[in-house]
mmCIF file of C-alpha atoms in Angstrom:
data_model
loop_
_atom_site.group_PDB
_atom_site.id
_atom_site.type_symbol
_atom_site.label_atom_id
_atom_site.label_comp_id
_atom_site.label_asym_id
_atom_site.label_seq_id
_atom_site.Cartn_x
_atom_site.Cartn_y
_atom_site.Cartn_z
ATOM 1 C CA MET A 1 141.622 56.940 -7.389
ATOM 2 C CA SER A 2 139.489 53.450 -7.417
ATOM 3 C CA ALA A 3 137.436 52.620 -10.459
ATOM 4 C CA LEU A 4 134.214 52.921 -7.993
ATOM 5 C CA LEU A 5 134.990 56.335 -7.111
ATOM 6 C CA VAL A 6 135.439 57.348 -10.561
ATOM 7 C CA MET A 7 132.193 56.035 -11.399
ATOM 8 C CA CYS A 8 130.654 57.839 -8.556
ATOM 9 C CA LEU A 9 132.347 60.654 -9.776
ATOM 10 C CA ILE A 10 130.899 60.389 -13.182
ATOM 11 C CA ALA A 11 127.273 59.515 -11.772
ATOM 12 C CA PHE A 12 127.329 62.794 -9.463
ATOM 13 C CA GLY A 13 128.594 64.986 -12.537
ATOM 14 C CA ALA A 14 125.592 63.636 -14.647
ATOM 15 C CA SER A 15 123.301 64.430 -12.078
ATOM 16 C CA ILE A 16 124.358 67.730 -11.489
ATOM 17 C CA LEU A 17 123.778 68.406 -15.149
ATOM 18 C CA PHE A 18 120.403 66.913 -14.792
ATOM 19 C CA ALA A 19 119.628 68.664 -11.708
ATOM 20 C CA SER A 20 120.693 72.043 -12.909
ATOM 21 C CA VAL A 21 118.578 71.824 -16.293
ATOM 22 C CA VAL A 22 115.490 70.800 -14.449
ATOM 23 C CA SER A 23 115.925 73.151 -11.545
ATOM 24 C CA GLY A 24 116.180 76.163 -14.032
ATOM 25 C CA TRP A 25 113.076 74.877 -15.785
ATOM 26 C CA ARG A 26 111.220 75.016 -12.084
ATOM 27 C CA GLN A 27 112.310 78.301 -11.547
ATOM 28 C CA ARG A 28 111.361 79.938 -14.884
ATOM 29 C CA PHE A 29 107.959 77.814 -14.446
ATOM 30 C CA THR A 30 107.539 79.199 -11.009
ATOM 31 C CA ASP A 31 108.585 82.904 -12.002
ATOM 32 C CA ALA A 32 106.046 82.843 -14.995
ATOM 33 C CA ALA A 33 103.241 81.709 -12.812
ATOM 34 C CA LEU A 34 103.808 84.225 -9.934
ATOM 35 C CA ALA A 35 103.830 86.803 -12.694
ATOM 36 C CA LEU A 36 100.326 85.996 -13.372
ATOM 37 C CA VAL A 37 97.803 88.533 -13.246
ATOM 38 C CA ASP A 38 94.200 87.450 -13.160
ATOM 39 C CA LEU A 39 92.636 90.113 -14.853
ATOM 40 C CA PRO A 40 90.118 90.234 -17.867
ATOM 41 C CA ALA A 41 91.718 89.475 -21.157
ATOM 42 C CA ALA A 42 91.023 92.643 -23.421
ATOM 43 C CA VAL A 43 91.205 92.689 -27.166
ATOM 44 C CA MET A 44 91.058 96.038 -29.077
ATOM 45 C CA GLU A 45 89.491 94.263 -32.038
ATOM 46 C CA GLU A 46 88.382 90.616 -31.576
ATOM 47 C CA PRO A 47 89.783 88.709 -34.686
ATOM 48 C CA MET A 48 87.795 85.781 -36.237
ATOM 49 C CA VAL A 49 88.492 82.399 -34.751
ATOM 50 C CA THR A 50 88.119 78.904 -35.864
ATOM 51 C CA LEU A 51 88.295 76.237 -33.278
ATOM 52 C CA ILE A 52 88.849 72.782 -34.631
ATOM 53 C CA VAL A 53 87.847 69.268 -33.052
ATOM 54 C CA PRO A 54 88.785 66.422 -34.558
ATOM 55 C CA ALA A 55 86.480 63.841 -33.475
ATOM 56 C CA ARG A 56 86.692 59.874 -33.846
ATOM 57 C CA ASN A 57 83.995 57.828 -31.793
ATOM 58 C CA ALA A 58 83.321 60.825 -29.488
ATOM 59 C CA ALA A 59 79.637 60.443 -28.699
ATOM 60 C CA ASP A 60 80.001 60.315 -24.974
ATOM 61 C CA THR A 61 82.422 63.344 -24.809
ATOM 62 C CA LEU A 62 81.616 65.773 -27.647
ATOM 63 C CA VAL A 63 78.413 67.511 -26.380
ATOM 64 C CA PRO A 64 80.112 68.809 -23.181
ATOM 65 C CA LEU A 65 82.671 70.398 -25.082
ATOM 66 C CA LEU A 66 80.658 71.984 -27.510
ATOM 67 C CA GLN A 67 78.361 73.261 -24.584
ATOM 68 C CA ASP A 68 81.930 75.068 -23.271
ATOM 69 C CA LEU A 69 82.638 76.204 -26.752
ATOM 70 C CA HIS A 70 79.364 77.442 -27.143
ATOM 71 C CA ALA A 71 79.642 79.233 -23.720
ATOM 72 C CA GLN A 72 82.681 81.254 -24.625
ATOM 73 C CA ASP A 73 82.690 84.884 -23.733
ATOM 74 C CA TYR A 74 83.585 85.982 -27.440
ATOM 75 C CA PRO A 75 81.221 87.463 -30.058
ATOM 76 C CA LYS A 76 79.560 84.778 -31.697
ATOM 77 C CA GLU A 77 79.756 85.779 -35.122
ATOM 78 C CA LYS A 78 83.318 85.604 -34.885
ATOM 79 C CA LEU A 79 83.952 82.047 -33.677
ATOM 80 C CA GLU A 80 83.502 79.371 -35.868
ATOM 81 C CA VAL A 81 83.633 75.748 -34.654
ATOM 82 C CA LEU A 82 84.566 73.006 -36.904
ATOM 83 C CA VAL A 83 84.084 69.356 -35.902
ATOM 84 C CA ILE A 84 86.053 66.835 -38.045
ATOM 85 C CA ASP A 85 84.030 63.336 -38.104
ATOM 86 C CA ASP A 86 87.032 60.765 -38.685
ATOM 87 C CA ALA A 87 84.839 58.270 -39.954
ATOM 88 C CA SER A 88 83.030 57.744 -36.443
ATOM 89 C CA GLU A 89 81.122 54.450 -35.662
ATOM 90 C CA ASP A 90 79.052 55.781 -32.854
ATOM 91 C CA GLY A 91 76.914 58.586 -34.126
ATOM 92 C CA THR A 92 79.375 61.459 -33.265
ATOM 93 C CA ALA A 93 78.225 63.343 -36.845
ATOM 94 C CA GLY A 94 74.489 63.106 -35.913
ATOM 95 C CA ILE A 95 74.957 64.294 -32.475
ATOM 96 C CA ALA A 96 77.092 67.413 -33.484
ATOM 97 C CA ARG A 97 74.720 67.977 -36.216
ATOM 98 C CA GLY A 98 71.912 68.228 -34.170
ATOM 99 C CA MET A 99 73.262 71.018 -32.225
ATOM 100 C CA MET A 100 73.763 72.834 -35.525
ATOM 101 C CA ARG A 101 70.155 73.961 -35.725
ATOM 102 C CA THR A 102 70.607 76.454 -33.092
ATOM 103 C CA TRP A 103 74.190 77.347 -33.478
ATOM 104 C CA PRO A 104 74.864 78.742 -37.082
ATOM 105 C CA GLN A 105 78.816 78.833 -36.345
ATOM 106 C CA LEU A 106 78.961 75.472 -35.953
ATOM 107 C CA ARG A 107 79.671 73.094 -38.592
ATOM 108 C CA VAL A 108 80.177 69.182 -39.286
ATOM 109 C CA LEU A 109 82.564 68.098 -41.934
ATOM 110 C CA ALA A 110 83.795 64.735 -42.991
ATOM 111 C CA ASN A 111 87.430 63.801 -42.678
ATOM 112 C CA ASP A 112 88.597 63.425 -46.379
ATOM 113 C CA GLY A 113 91.508 61.334 -44.904
ATOM 114 C CA ILE A 114 92.288 58.977 -42.293
ATOM 115 C CA GLY A 115 93.276 59.670 -38.681
ATOM 116 C CA LYS A 116 93.584 63.130 -36.456
ATOM 117 C CA LYS A 117 96.383 64.768 -39.165
ATOM 118 C CA ALA A 118 93.932 64.736 -41.893
ATOM 119 C CA ALA A 119 91.030 65.978 -39.946
ATOM 120 C CA ILE A 120 93.008 68.746 -38.735
ATOM 121 C CA THR A 121 93.846 69.310 -42.365
ATOM 122 C CA ARG A 122 90.584 69.467 -43.499
ATOM 123 C CA GLY A 123 89.502 71.673 -40.874
ATOM 124 C CA VAL A 124 92.143 74.245 -41.315
ATOM 125 C CA ARG A 125 91.428 74.187 -45.191
ATOM 126 C CA GLU A 126 87.757 75.017 -44.214
ATOM 127 C CA ALA A 127 88.696 77.838 -41.491
ATOM 128 C CA SER A 128 87.447 81.470 -42.024
ATOM 129 C CA GLY A 129 89.508 82.606 -39.245
ATOM 130 C CA PRO A 130 93.218 83.669 -39.370
ATOM 131 C CA LEU A 131 93.950 82.034 -35.760
ATOM 132 C CA ILE A 132 92.932 78.625 -35.275
ATOM 133 C CA ILE A 133 92.629 76.774 -31.726
ATOM 134 C CA LEU A 134 92.485 72.854 -31.615
ATOM 135 C CA THR A 135 90.834 71.049 -29.111
ATOM 136 C CA ASP A 136 90.707 67.517 -28.293
ATOM 137 C CA ALA A 137 86.818 65.827 -28.284
ATOM 138 C CA ASP A 138 87.192 64.811 -24.909
ATOM 139 C CA ALA A 139 88.331 67.935 -23.210
ATOM 140 C CA ARG A 140 86.694 70.692 -21.079
ATOM 141 C CA CYS A 141 87.445 74.270 -20.979
ATOM 142 C CA GLY A 142 86.187 77.346 -19.203
ATOM 143 C CA PRO A 143 84.514 80.364 -20.981
ATOM 144 C CA GLU A 144 87.305 82.960 -20.980
ATOM 145 C CA ARG A 145 89.606 80.307 -23.052
ATOM 146 C CA VAL A 146 89.219 81.578 -26.166
ATOM 147 C CA ARG A 147 89.502 85.700 -25.338
ATOM 148 C CA HIS A 148 92.340 84.861 -23.402
ATOM 149 C CA ILE A 149 94.177 83.108 -26.343
ATOM 150 C CA THR A 150 93.212 85.840 -28.759
ATOM 151 C CA SER A 151 94.460 88.387 -26.394
ATOM 152 C CA HIS A 152 97.874 86.784 -26.045
ATOM 153 C CA TRP A 153 97.883 86.283 -29.626
ATOM 154 C CA SER A 154 96.657 90.084 -30.511
ATOM 155 C CA THR A 155 99.738 91.242 -28.267
ATOM 156 C CA THR A 156 102.498 89.026 -29.365
ATOM 157 C CA ASN A 157 101.394 88.073 -33.126
ATOM 158 C CA VAL A 158 103.347 84.754 -32.698
ATOM 159 C CA ASP A 159 102.550 81.956 -35.388
ATOM 160 C CA MET A 160 101.808 79.322 -32.571
ATOM 161 C CA ILE A 161 100.791 79.019 -29.030
ATOM 162 C CA LEU A 162 101.355 76.128 -26.883
ATOM 163 C CA LEU A 163 98.674 75.991 -24.131
ATOM 164 C CA PRO A 164 98.454 73.787 -21.035
ATOM 165 C CA VAL A 165 96.159 70.589 -20.457
ATOM 166 C CA ARG A 166 95.233 69.307 -17.109
ATOM 167 C CA THR A 167 94.533 65.713 -16.326
ATOM 168 C CA ILE A 168 91.942 65.335 -13.537
ATOM 169 C CA SER A 169 91.089 61.391 -12.097
ATOM 170 C CA GLU A 170 89.013 59.830 -9.470
ATOM 171 C CA GLY A 171 92.233 59.951 -6.999
ATOM 172 C CA ASP A 172 93.092 56.136 -7.548
ATOM 173 C CA PHE A 173 96.822 55.306 -7.941
ATOM 174 C CA LEU A 174 96.448 55.217 -11.773
ATOM 175 C CA GLY A 175 94.717 58.417 -11.881
ATOM 176 C CA ARG A 176 97.205 60.040 -9.737
ATOM 177 C CA LEU A 177 100.160 58.777 -11.592
ATOM 178 C CA GLN A 178 98.733 60.303 -14.983
ATOM 179 C CA GLU A 179 97.908 63.489 -13.032
ATOM 180 C CA ASP A 180 101.732 64.021 -11.747
ATOM 181 C CA GLU A 181 102.930 62.748 -15.228
ATOM 182 C CA GLN A 182 101.027 65.488 -17.297
ATOM 183 C CA ALA A 183 102.025 67.918 -14.410
ATOM 184 C CA ALA A 184 105.680 67.288 -15.346
ATOM 185 C CA LEU A 185 104.896 67.395 -19.000
ATOM 186 C CA ILE A 186 103.331 70.872 -18.259
ATOM 187 C CA GLY A 187 106.479 72.164 -16.743
ATOM 188 C CA VAL A 188 108.594 70.933 -19.131
ATOM 189 C CA ALA A 189 106.679 72.300 -22.142
ATOM 190 C CA ALA A 190 106.062 75.641 -20.422
ATOM 191 C CA ALA A 191 109.831 76.119 -19.102
ATOM 192 C CA THR A 192 111.495 75.060 -22.130
ATOM 193 C CA SER A 193 109.145 77.248 -24.473
ATOM 194 C CA LEU A 194 109.410 80.265 -22.354
ATOM 195 C CA GLY A 195 113.109 79.681 -22.436
ATOM 196 C CA GLY A 196 113.003 80.132 -26.098
ATOM 197 C CA SER A 197 113.768 76.207 -27.127
ATOM 198 C CA PRO A 198 110.064 74.590 -26.929
ATOM 199 C CA MET A 199 110.315 70.886 -26.840
ATOM 200 C CA LEU A 200 106.663 69.619 -26.026
ATOM 201 C CA ALA A 201 103.464 70.497 -27.114
ATOM 202 C CA ASN A 202 99.963 69.116 -26.384
ATOM 203 C CA GLY A 203 97.412 68.536 -29.083
ATOM 204 C CA ALA A 204 94.537 68.706 -27.058
ATOM 205 C CA ASN A 205 95.412 72.674 -26.571
ATOM 206 C CA ILE A 206 97.227 74.480 -29.033
ATOM 207 C CA ALA A 207 96.722 77.518 -31.468
ATOM 208 C CA PHE A 208 98.279 78.540 -34.710
ATOM 209 C CA THR A 209 97.702 80.582 -37.684
ATOM 210 C CA LYS A 210 96.171 79.434 -40.843
ATOM 211 C CA GLN A 211 99.101 81.056 -42.528
ATOM 212 C CA ALA A 212 101.968 79.455 -40.734
ATOM 213 C CA PHE A 213 100.197 76.051 -40.924
ATOM 214 C CA LEU A 214 100.072 76.495 -44.745
ATOM 215 C CA GLU A 215 103.494 77.804 -45.069
ATOM 216 C CA VAL A 216 105.039 74.905 -43.476
ATOM 217 C CA ASP A 217 103.011 72.467 -45.395
ATOM 218 C CA GLY A 218 101.004 71.097 -42.498
ATOM 219 C CA PHE A 219 101.704 67.445 -41.901
ATOM 220 C CA ASN A 220 102.502 66.774 -45.662
ATOM 221 C CA GLY A 221 104.862 63.799 -45.715
ATOM 222 C CA ASP A 222 104.392 62.705 -42.192
ATOM 223 C CA ARG A 223 104.798 58.562 -41.699
ATOM 224 C CA TYR A 224 103.328 58.488 -38.370
ATOM 225 C CA ALA A 225 99.500 58.327 -37.611
ATOM 226 C CA SER A 226 100.142 60.053 -34.061
ATOM 227 C CA GLY A 227 102.431 63.116 -33.179
ATOM 228 C CA ASP A 228 100.347 66.132 -34.564
ATOM 229 C CA ASP A 229 101.408 68.394 -31.849
ATOM 230 C CA ILE A 230 105.097 67.262 -31.748
ATOM 231 C CA PHE A 231 105.608 67.145 -35.406
ATOM 232 C CA LEU A 232 103.597 70.437 -36.076
ATOM 233 C CA LEU A 233 105.849 72.134 -33.431
ATOM 234 C CA ASP A 234 108.990 70.698 -34.895
ATOM 235 C CA ARG A 235 107.902 72.314 -38.442
ATOM 236 C CA MET A 236 107.353 75.499 -37.062
ATOM 237 C CA LYS A 237 110.768 75.601 -35.320
ATOM 238 C CA ARG A 238 112.636 74.453 -38.216
ATOM 239 C CA ALA A 239 110.751 77.358 -40.436
ATOM 240 C CA GLY A 240 111.718 79.961 -38.129
ATOM 241 C CA LYS A 241 108.433 80.685 -36.710
ATOM 242 C CA ARG A 242 107.777 82.485 -33.676
ATOM 243 C CA VAL A 243 106.241 79.989 -30.847
ATOM 244 C CA THR A 244 105.228 80.979 -27.251
ATOM 245 C CA TYR A 245 103.645 79.246 -24.381
ATOM 246 C CA LEU A 246 100.442 80.830 -22.834
ATOM 247 C CA LEU A 247 100.676 80.007 -18.978
ATOM 248 C CA ASP A 248 97.186 81.055 -18.190
ATOM 249 C CA HIS A 249 94.782 79.125 -15.955
ATOM 250 C CA GLU A 250 91.707 80.589 -18.043
ATOM 251 C CA ALA A 251 93.311 78.998 -21.062
ATOM 252 C CA LEU A 252 93.900 75.642 -20.019
ATOM 253 C CA VAL A 253 91.844 72.681 -20.951
ATOM 254 C CA THR A 254 90.856 69.688 -18.510
ATOM 255 C CA VAL A 255 91.018 65.847 -19.854
ATOM 256 C CA GLU A 256 90.140 62.879 -17.509
ATOM 257 C CA ALA A 257 92.721 60.259 -16.832
ATOM 258 C CA GLU A 258 92.400 56.609 -18.679
ATOM 259 C CA LYS A 259 90.593 54.382 -16.200
ATOM 260 C CA THR A 260 92.007 51.164 -16.784
ATOM 261 C CA PHE A 261 95.594 50.084 -17.366
ATOM 262 C CA THR A 262 95.212 48.448 -20.497
ATOM 263 C CA ALA A 263 93.827 52.193 -21.627
ATOM 264 C CA PHE A 264 96.700 54.071 -19.746
ATOM 265 C CA TRP A 265 99.054 51.463 -22.047
ATOM 266 C CA GLN A 266 97.814 51.820 -25.337
ATOM 267 C CA GLN A 267 97.769 55.746 -24.715
ATOM 268 C CA ARG A 268 101.487 55.543 -23.766
ATOM 269 C CA LEU A 269 102.299 53.052 -26.765
ATOM 270 C CA ARG A 270 100.749 55.815 -29.294
ATOM 271 C CA TRP A 271 102.858 58.668 -27.479
ATOM 272 C CA ALA A 272 106.093 56.630 -27.689
ATOM 273 C CA GLY A 273 105.526 55.605 -31.310
ATOM 274 C CA LYS A 274 105.613 59.251 -32.361
ATOM 275 C CA MET A 275 108.791 59.741 -30.545
ATOM 276 C CA ARG A 276 110.526 57.902 -33.078
ATOM 277 C CA GLY A 277 110.304 60.634 -35.568
ATOM 278 C CA VAL A 278 111.560 63.266 -33.254
ATOM 279 C CA ARG A 279 114.712 65.063 -34.022
ATOM 280 C CA GLY A 280 117.093 67.271 -32.837
ATOM 281 C CA ALA A 281 118.666 68.069 -29.437
ATOM 282 C CA GLY A 282 115.485 67.385 -27.601
ATOM 283 C CA LYS A 283 115.705 63.343 -28.609
ATOM 284 C CA TRP A 284 119.032 63.277 -26.989
ATOM 285 C CA ALA A 285 117.909 64.909 -23.942
ATOM 286 C CA GLY A 286 115.213 62.838 -23.623
ATOM 287 C CA ALA A 287 117.238 59.814 -23.815
ATOM 288 C CA PHE A 288 119.548 61.023 -21.372
ATOM 289 C CA ALA A 289 117.051 61.732 -18.594
ATOM 290 C CA LEU A 290 115.505 58.149 -19.353
ATOM 291 C CA LEU A 291 118.764 56.481 -19.013
ATOM 292 C CA LEU A 292 120.200 58.550 -16.126
ATOM 293 C CA PRO A 293 118.682 56.247 -13.336
ATOM 294 C CA TYR A 294 119.325 53.095 -14.744
ATOM 295 C CA PHE A 295 122.929 54.402 -14.899
ATOM 296 C CA LEU A 296 122.879 55.560 -11.019
ATOM 297 C CA LEU A 297 121.587 52.026 -10.415
ATOM 298 C CA SER A 298 124.138 50.076 -12.303
ATOM 299 C CA VAL A 299 126.717 52.218 -10.253
ATOM 300 C CA THR A 300 125.013 51.563 -6.934
ATOM 301 C CA LEU A 301 124.479 47.658 -7.573
ATOM 302 C CA ARG A 302 128.592 47.711 -8.287
ATOM 303 C CA PHE A 303 128.951 49.312 -4.612
ATOM 304 C CA ASN A 304 129.691 47.142 -1.661
ATOM 305 C CA LEU A 305 131.657 47.552 1.637
ATOM 306 C CA HIS A 306 134.475 45.345 0.700
ATOM 307 C CA ASP A 307 135.298 46.765 -2.265
ATOM 308 C CA ALA A 308 134.853 50.187 -0.922
ATOM 309 C CA ALA A 309 136.886 49.972 2.049
ATOM 310 C CA GLY A 310 139.903 51.585 2.433
ATOM 311 C CA GLN A 311 139.227 53.281 -1.496
ATOM 312 C CA GLY A 312 137.343 56.415 0.046
ATOM 313 C CA LEU A 313 134.261 54.606 1.082
ATOM 314 C CA PHE A 314 132.707 57.909 2.761
ATOM 315 C CA ARG A 315 133.563 59.838 -0.314
ATOM 316 C CA SER A 316 131.778 57.121 -2.846
ATOM 317 C CA ALA A 317 129.156 56.762 -0.814
ATOM 318 C CA MET A 318 128.240 60.531 -0.368
ATOM 319 C CA LEU A 319 128.665 61.021 -4.190
ATOM 320 C CA LEU A 320 126.327 58.447 -5.060
ATOM 321 C CA ALA A 321 123.645 59.255 -2.395
ATOM 322 C CA SER A 322 124.004 63.328 -3.724
ATOM 323 C CA ALA A 323 123.520 61.869 -7.334
ATOM 324 C CA TRP A 324 120.349 60.129 -6.480
ATOM 325 C CA LEU A 325 118.739 63.090 -4.501
ATOM 326 C CA MET A 326 119.746 65.501 -7.259
ATOM 327 C CA TRP A 327 118.055 63.061 -9.954
ATOM 328 C CA LEU A 328 114.921 62.856 -7.965
ATOM 329 C CA VAL A 329 114.267 66.141 -5.928
ATOM 330 C CA PRO A 330 114.381 68.563 -8.781
ATOM 331 C CA VAL A 331 111.572 66.796 -10.641
ATOM 332 C CA ILE A 332 109.291 66.551 -7.572
ATOM 333 C CA GLY A 333 109.680 70.312 -7.152
ATOM 334 C CA LEU A 334 108.571 70.849 -10.941
ATOM 335 C CA VAL A 335 105.604 68.422 -10.503
ATOM 336 C CA ARG A 336 104.802 70.522 -7.231
ATOM 337 C CA ALA A 337 105.004 73.750 -9.138
ATOM 338 C CA ALA A 338 102.908 72.432 -12.191
ATOM 339 C CA LYS A 339 100.512 71.209 -10.001
ATOM 340 C CA LYS A 340 99.793 74.313 -8.038
ATOM 341 C CA PHE A 341 99.319 76.087 -11.229
ATOM 342 C CA VAL A 342 96.688 73.557 -12.334
ATOM 343 C CA GLY A 343 94.902 74.080 -8.736
ATOM 344 C CA GLN A 344 95.791 70.293 -7.615
ATOM 345 C CA ARG A 345 96.633 68.627 -4.469
ATOM 346 C CA HIS A 346 100.499 67.488 -4.033
ATOM 347 C CA SER A 347 101.652 64.488 -2.180
ATOM 348 C CA THR A 348 105.732 64.404 -2.128
ATOM 349 C CA PRO A 349 105.658 60.705 -1.151
ATOM 350 C CA LEU A 350 103.194 59.850 -3.824
ATOM 351 C CA ALA A 351 105.114 62.131 -6.221
ATOM 352 C CA VAL A 352 108.321 59.859 -5.588
ATOM 353 C CA VAL A 353 106.536 56.691 -6.142
ATOM 354 C CA ASN A 354 105.090 57.888 -9.452
ATOM 355 C CA PHE A 355 108.286 59.048 -10.581
ATOM 356 C CA LEU A 356 109.989 55.605 -9.888
ATOM 357 C CA ALA A 357 107.011 54.238 -11.510
ATOM 358 C CA PHE A 358 107.494 56.531 -14.840
ATOM 359 C CA SER A 359 110.858 55.944 -14.796
ATOM 360 C CA ILE A 360 110.511 52.050 -15.340
ATOM 361 C CA TYR A 361 107.755 52.260 -17.715
ATOM 362 C CA ALA A 362 108.903 55.179 -19.649
ATOM 363 C CA LEU A 363 111.974 53.223 -21.063
ATOM 364 C CA LEU A 364 110.075 50.050 -21.536
ATOM 365 C CA VAL A 365 107.151 51.926 -23.641
ATOM 366 C CA PRO A 366 109.386 53.210 -26.327
ATOM 367 C CA ILE A 367 111.121 49.506 -26.880
ATOM 368 C CA ILE A 368 107.805 47.857 -26.777
ATOM 369 C CA SER A 369 106.429 50.191 -29.283
ATOM 370 C CA VAL A 370 108.836 49.292 -32.064
ATOM 371 C CA VAL A 371 107.193 45.882 -32.475
ATOM 372 C CA VAL A 372 103.481 46.726 -31.090
ATOM 373 C CA ARG A 373 101.257 48.868 -32.747
ATOM 374 C CA PRO A 374 98.495 50.185 -30.523
ATOM 375 C CA TYR A 375 94.649 50.655 -31.208
ATOM 376 C CA TRP A 376 93.190 53.891 -30.965
ATOM 377 C CA LYS A 377 88.975 54.073 -30.955
ATOM 378 C CA GLY A 378 88.975 50.531 -32.898
ATOM 379 C CA ARG A 379 91.657 51.513 -35.600
ATOM 380 C CA ARG A 380 95.029 50.345 -35.549
ATOM 381 C CA LEU A 381 97.740 53.081 -35.852
ATOM 382 C CA GLU A 382 100.852 52.727 -37.958
#
């Protein structure tokens, strides 16, 4: 058996492993989505809920979100909204205070620390409700969101609920790339959580109990400015807390895609920075997924007709071609399933291009993030 054939066999085996995992995720996601029943959520007795909105320089986006929260189909006296102003420089706090005059359940608090984690911690300390829902200040949501989340919590009595986030764009290439990327993240987050081993969370839309947050000591001791979602999920898992994923159209929130390449790049540098602190098998699984296409590429570059002639040319070529297909097709299927769930159109050719682009920058960004610290709303992250 030639060395080339051995390498092709290894590539084929690695791709089979990858494909089996991703295909299992897609099937689990699809089954859960098909099981959805679009009926009004019913809660026997509505619990007190605290919505926390960490906000920094959010003057352009905060009002539409607060209007969405004010319009929730939920008893006003049982829905508290806390806007935690993180040293904004654009009048964010004043805008929110202006809405307090006609909204007694809205409060604006100053962050007594620095950054989003400190803002969330302040909000949790001040929360009146046993259930807390986090919402980024640039998100939008439907009027049934709180009711569907509380209905799920009342039924399951879990400690943490992971929730979907949809990215929308104006239809340009950069925007569609982010839509596909976010769809893949929804698919992975939902499927792994539904399978009992949650790997991802999105801080723009997440719920947990105040008691569980305090019992895991919140973000105390975290070294990274970002990663409130991933690190809180990790703490919940290590503490044996019960975590579920609510795959529900009414519970999702919508955020806009970054409109410039600079903003897109800075956002991914922030995301990559927090991944250095991730622990457990998920970190190694992610590394395997990122490096697999580069291993396939290295085997492909070694392949030539002269060396392969008479040494199992057909078998080597078929193994290598199959390996590439098993790397690509399951991911496109997962993206398609997730985009169908969030109500976005899917283009397979564009999804292929986007996945190839993702495979390039997803490896470059973590490397660059080791030496480059991104800015976020005028503040350099550490």
